[in-house]
Coordinates of C-alpha atoms in Angstrom, one line a residue:
M1 CA 0.0 0.1 0.0
T2 CA 1.2 3.3 -1.1
I3 CA 1.0 6.4 1.0
L4 CA 1.2 9.6 -0.7
I5 CA 2.6 12.6 1.1
T6 CA 1.8 16.1 -0.2
G7 CA 3.6 19.2 1.0
A8 CA 6.5 17.0 1.2
R9 CA 9.1 19.7 1.4
G10 CA 7.5 21.3 4.5
K11 CA 8.9 20.2 8.2
V12 CA 5.6 18.0 9.0
G13 CA 5.8 16.6 5.7
Q14 CA 9.6 15.8 5.9
A15 CA 9.1 14.4 9.3
V16 CA 6.1 12.1 8.2
I17 CA 8.1 10.9 5.4
G18 CA 10.9 10.0 7.5
R19 CA 9.0 8.1 10.0
L20 CA 6.9 6.0 7.4
H21 CA 10.0 5.1 5.6
S22 CA 11.9 4.0 8.8
A23 CA 9.0 1.7 9.6
G24 CA 9.0 -0.2 6.4
R25 CA 6.1 1.8 4.6
T26 CA 5.9 2.3 0.8
V27 CA 5.9 6.3 0.5
R28 CA 5.5 8.7 -2.5
A29 CA 6.8 12.2 -1.8
A30 CA 4.8 14.7 -3.9
S31 CA 6.1 18.3 -4.5
A32 CA 5.4 21.0 -7.1
D33 CA 9.1 21.6 -7.1
L34 CA 10.9 18.1 -7.3
A35 CA 14.4 20.0 -7.6
E36 CA 14.0 21.5 -3.9
L37 CA 12.7 17.9 -2.5
T38 CA 15.1 15.9 -0.6
V39 CA 13.8 12.3 0.6
P40 CA 15.5 9.4 2.1
A41 CA 16.9 6.9 -0.3
G42 CA 14.2 4.7 -1.6
V43 CA 11.4 7.0 -1.2
E44 CA 9.6 7.5 -4.6
T45 CA 9.1 11.3 -5.7
V46 CA 6.3 12.7 -8.1
G47 CA 5.6 15.9 -9.3
L48 CA 2.1 17.0 -8.0
V49 CA 0.6 20.6 -8.7
L50 CA -2.7 20.8 -6.9
D51 CA -4.1 23.3 -9.1
R52 CA -3.2 21.3 -12.3
P53 CA -5.3 18.2 -12.4
E54 CA -3.3 16.8 -15.2
T55 CA -0.7 15.8 -12.6
F56 CA -3.1 13.9 -10.5
E57 CA -2.9 10.5 -12.3
A58 CA 0.7 9.5 -12.0
A59 CA 0.6 11.0 -8.2
L60 CA -2.3 8.7 -6.9
R61 CA -1.6 5.6 -9.0
G62 CA -1.5 2.7 -6.3
V63 CA -2.0 5.2 -3.6
R64 CA -4.5 4.0 -0.7
Q65 CA -3.7 7.0 2.0
V66 CA -2.9 10.5 1.4
F67 CA -1.6 13.1 3.8
L68 CA -2.8 16.3 2.4
Y69 CA -1.5 19.8 2.5
P70 CA -4.3 22.4 2.4
Q71 CA -4.8 24.0 -0.8
P72 CA -8.2 25.1 -2.0
A73 CA -7.3 25.5 -5.6
G74 CA -8.1 22.0 -7.4
V75 CA -9.3 20.5 -4.3
H76 CA -12.3 19.1 -5.8
E77 CA -10.7 17.6 -8.7
L78 CA -8.2 16.0 -6.2
A79 CA -10.8 14.2 -4.5
E80 CA -12.7 12.8 -7.5
A81 CA -9.3 11.7 -8.9
A82 CA -8.4 10.1 -5.4
E83 CA -11.9 8.5 -5.3
A84 CA -11.2 7.0 -8.9
A85 CA -8.0 6.0 -8.0
G86 CA -9.1 3.7 -5.1
V87 CA -7.7 6.0 -2.2
E88 CA -9.1 4.9 1.1
H89 CA -8.5 7.9 3.5
V90 CA -7.1 11.3 3.2
V91 CA -5.4 12.9 6.4
L92 CA -5.5 16.5 6.0
L93 CA -3.3 19.1 7.7
S94 CA -6.0 21.7 8.5
S95 CA -5.9 24.5 11.0
S96 CA -7.9 25.2 14.5
S97 CA -8.9 28.6 12.8
V98 CA -11.6 26.7 11.1
L99 CA -13.6 26.5 14.4
G100 CA -13.8 30.3 14.6
P101 CA -17.0 32.2 14.7
D102 CA -16.5 33.8 11.3
A103 CA -14.2 31.2 9.6
E104 CA -15.8 31.8 6.3
N105 CA -14.5 35.3 6.2
D106 CA -11.4 34.8 8.1
P107 CA -8.5 34.5 5.6
L108 CA -6.5 32.5 8.0
A109 CA -9.4 30.1 8.5
N110 CA -10.9 30.0 4.9
H111 CA -8.1 28.6 3.3
S112 CA -8.4 25.1 5.3
L113 CA -12.1 25.4 5.7
Q114 CA -12.5 25.0 1.8
V115 CA -10.4 22.1 1.7
E116 CA -12.2 20.5 4.5
R117 CA -15.5 21.1 3.0
A118 CA -14.6 19.7 -0.2
L119 CA -13.3 16.7 1.2
A120 CA -16.5 16.1 3.4
A121 CA -18.5 16.2 0.3
S122 CA -16.5 13.6 -1.2
G123 CA -16.9 9.9 -0.7
L124 CA -13.5 9.7 1.0
T125 CA -13.0 8.5 4.5
R126 CA -11.0 11.6 5.9
T127 CA -9.1 12.7 9.1
F128 CA -8.8 16.3 9.9
L129 CA -5.9 17.5 11.9
R130 CA -6.4 21.0 13.2
P131 CA -3.3 22.1 15.1
D132 CA -3.3 25.4 16.8
A133 CA -0.2 27.5 16.6
F134 CA 3.1 25.9 15.9
A135 CA 6.2 26.4 18.1
S136 CA 8.0 26.9 15.1
N137 CA 6.2 30.3 14.6
S138 CA 9.0 31.6 17.1
L139 CA 11.3 31.6 14.3
G140 CA 9.8 35.0 13.1
W141 CA 11.5 36.4 16.0
A142 CA 15.1 34.9 15.0
R143 CA 16.3 38.0 13.0
A144 CA 15.8 40.3 15.8
I145 CA 17.3 38.1 18.5
G146 CA 20.1 37.3 16.5
R147 CA 20.9 40.7 16.4
S148 CA 20.5 41.6 20.0
M149 CA 17.4 43.8 19.0
P150 CA 14.1 43.9 21.1
V151 CA 11.2 41.6 19.8
Q152 CA 8.6 44.1 19.3
L153 CA 4.9 42.8 19.7
A154 CA 1.6 44.6 19.9
Y155 CA 0.0 41.8 22.3
P156 CA 3.2 40.4 24.2
D157 CA 0.8 38.8 26.9
S158 CA -1.2 36.9 24.3
H159 CA -1.6 33.3 25.3
I160 CA -1.1 30.3 23.1
A161 CA -0.3 26.5 23.6
P162 CA 2.4 25.9 20.9
I163 CA 2.4 22.5 19.6
H164 CA 5.9 21.1 18.4
P165 CA 5.7 20.3 14.7
E166 CA 7.2 16.6 15.6
D167 CA 4.2 16.2 17.7
I168 CA 2.0 16.8 14.8
A169 CA 4.1 14.1 12.6
D170 CA 3.6 11.7 15.2
I171 CA -0.1 12.0 15.2
A172 CA -0.5 12.2 11.5
V173 CA 1.6 9.0 11.1
E174 CA -1.0 7.3 13.6
A175 CA -3.8 8.8 11.6
L176 CA -2.2 7.2 8.4
T177 CA -1.2 4.1 9.7
G178 CA -3.7 3.3 12.6
T179 CA -7.5 3.2 13.0
S180 CA -7.9 5.2 16.4
L181 CA -8.1 8.6 14.4
T182 CA -9.8 7.4 11.3
G183 CA -12.9 9.7 10.3
S184 CA -12.1 12.1 13.2
S185 CA -11.5 15.8 13.4
V186 CA -9.2 16.8 16.2
T187 CA -7.7 20.1 17.5
L188 CA -4.1 19.7 18.5
T189 CA -2.1 22.0 20.7
G190 CA 1.0 21.7 22.9
P191 CA 1.0 20.7 26.6
E192 CA 1.0 24.2 28.1
S193 CA -0.4 27.7 27.5
L194 CA 2.6 30.3 27.2
S195 CA 2.3 33.9 26.4
F196 CA 4.6 35.6 23.8
R197 CA 6.4 37.0 26.6
E198 CA 6.9 33.7 28.4
Q199 CA 7.9 32.1 25.3
L200 CA 10.5 34.7 24.7
A201 CA 11.7 34.1 28.4
V202 CA 12.1 30.5 27.6
L203 CA 14.4 31.3 24.5
A204 CA 16.3 33.7 26.5
D205 CA 17.1 31.1 29.3
T206 CA 18.0 28.6 26.6
L207 CA 20.3 31.2 24.7
G208 CA 21.9 32.3 27.8
H209 CA 21.0 36.1 27.5
E210 CA 18.1 38.4 27.8
I211 CA 15.7 39.2 25.0
P212 CA 14.1 42.6 25.7
V213 CA 10.3 43.0 24.7
E214 CA 9.1 45.9 23.4
R215 CA 5.2 46.8 22.9
I216 CA 4.4 48.6 20.0
T217 CA 0.9 50.0 18.8
R218 CA -1.4 47.9 16.8
A219 CA -0.8 50.4 13.9
E220 CA 2.8 49.9 14.1
A221 CA 2.5 46.1 14.1
E222 CA 0.3 46.4 10.9
Q223 CA 2.8 48.1 9.1
Q224 CA 5.7 46.1 10.0
M225 CA 3.7 42.7 9.0
G226 CA 2.4 44.2 6.0
T227 CA 5.6 44.2 4.4
Y228 CA 5.7 40.5 4.3
M229 CA 2.0 39.2 4.5
P230 CA -1.4 40.6 2.9
A231 CA -3.2 43.1 5.0
P232 CA -6.4 41.0 5.6
V233 CA -4.0 38.1 7.0
V234 CA -2.5 40.6 9.4
S235 CA -5.7 42.0 10.7
S236 CA -6.9 38.5 11.3
L237 CA -3.6 37.7 13.1
L238 CA -3.8 40.8 15.2
D239 CA -7.5 40.1 16.0
L240 CA -6.5 36.6 17.2
W241 CA -3.7 37.8 19.4
E242 CA -6.1 40.6 20.9
A243 CA -8.6 38.1 21.7
A244 CA -6.1 36.0 23.4
N245 CA -4.7 38.7 25.5
H246 CA -7.0 38.0 28.5
G247 CA -5.8 34.5 29.9
P248 CA -4.5 31.2 29.3
A249 CA -5.0 29.3 26.2
A250 CA -7.2 26.1 26.2
I251 CA -5.4 22.9 26.0
A252 CA -6.8 20.4 23.5
D253 CA -5.6 17.1 22.4
T254 CA -1.9 16.4 22.5
T255 CA 0.2 13.2 21.7
D256 CA -0.4 12.6 25.6
T257 CA -4.3 12.4 25.0
L258 CA -4.1 10.8 21.7
L259 CA -0.8 8.3 21.5
R260 CA -0.2 8.1 25.3
R261 CA 3.3 9.7 24.9
P262 CA 4.3 12.8 26.5
A263 CA 3.9 15.9 24.4
R264 CA 6.9 17.9 23.5
T265 CA 7.4 21.1 25.4
Y266 CA 8.2 24.6 23.9
R267 CA 11.3 24.6 26.0
Q268 CA 12.4 21.2 24.1
W269 CA 11.7 23.1 20.9
A270 CA 13.7 25.9 22.1
R271 CA 16.8 23.9 22.8
E272 CA 16.5 22.0 19.6
N273 CA 16.1 25.2 17.4
A274 CA 18.6 27.4 19.5
P275 CA 21.2 27.6 16.4
A276 CA 18.3 29.3 14.5
F277 CA 18.3 32.6 16.8
T278 CA 22.2 33.0 16.5
R279 CA 23.0 33.1 12.8
H280 CA 22.0 36.6 12.0

């Protein structure tokens, strides 16, 4: 049985491929840019562009399980092609943002919501993994920290429950190879609620030096963030952080509740990724 992994160049996709290959599973790694794709020896690669249906047949041939990265363009055609190819189960890397009160109009949520709905309307068995904030989002601070500059935040006391990407990979592998998660929708978090200020304190302790935090206005944050992301996404993120500014974040499912394995902590992620904060 072949397992197709889309988004194979991403951190989670790479981790899933490595685990499945090490376990002796037949894996096919898909990417729109094969020149940038690195996989273990023995893993088949295939070009797959999610908004180009002509790439679907070769990618899906002989596949029974799919790990799907959310891309609304072409998802209905992909679902049809998967059914025709005999795919039995799709595991979608979705987002907890789809559970928001105005997900349809939220640019962060709508991307994943469209894919969830397309899969739900198909005849495919599906599992939706809905991680909350990734611990690796902290890499956005790496440039400032590496240059000994203050980290500027509009809402430094906003709480999230950051999840280690390796935990997402563990849960994805269980969803692809086991039965306990088949057909379910699970919200995933890390094991603890931490404010941005507290995360920076963990990084400071890990790196062995102070990381100053500077509160800025929302307008200043909008201007800064607008240089590298669309304005609607900036607004959505800032709304989310403003709402999270009033207390601890809820803890949902983790590797502990789903797999009976201790969830990786933010401090563990910080230790593993400390070099990324010293290269600037």
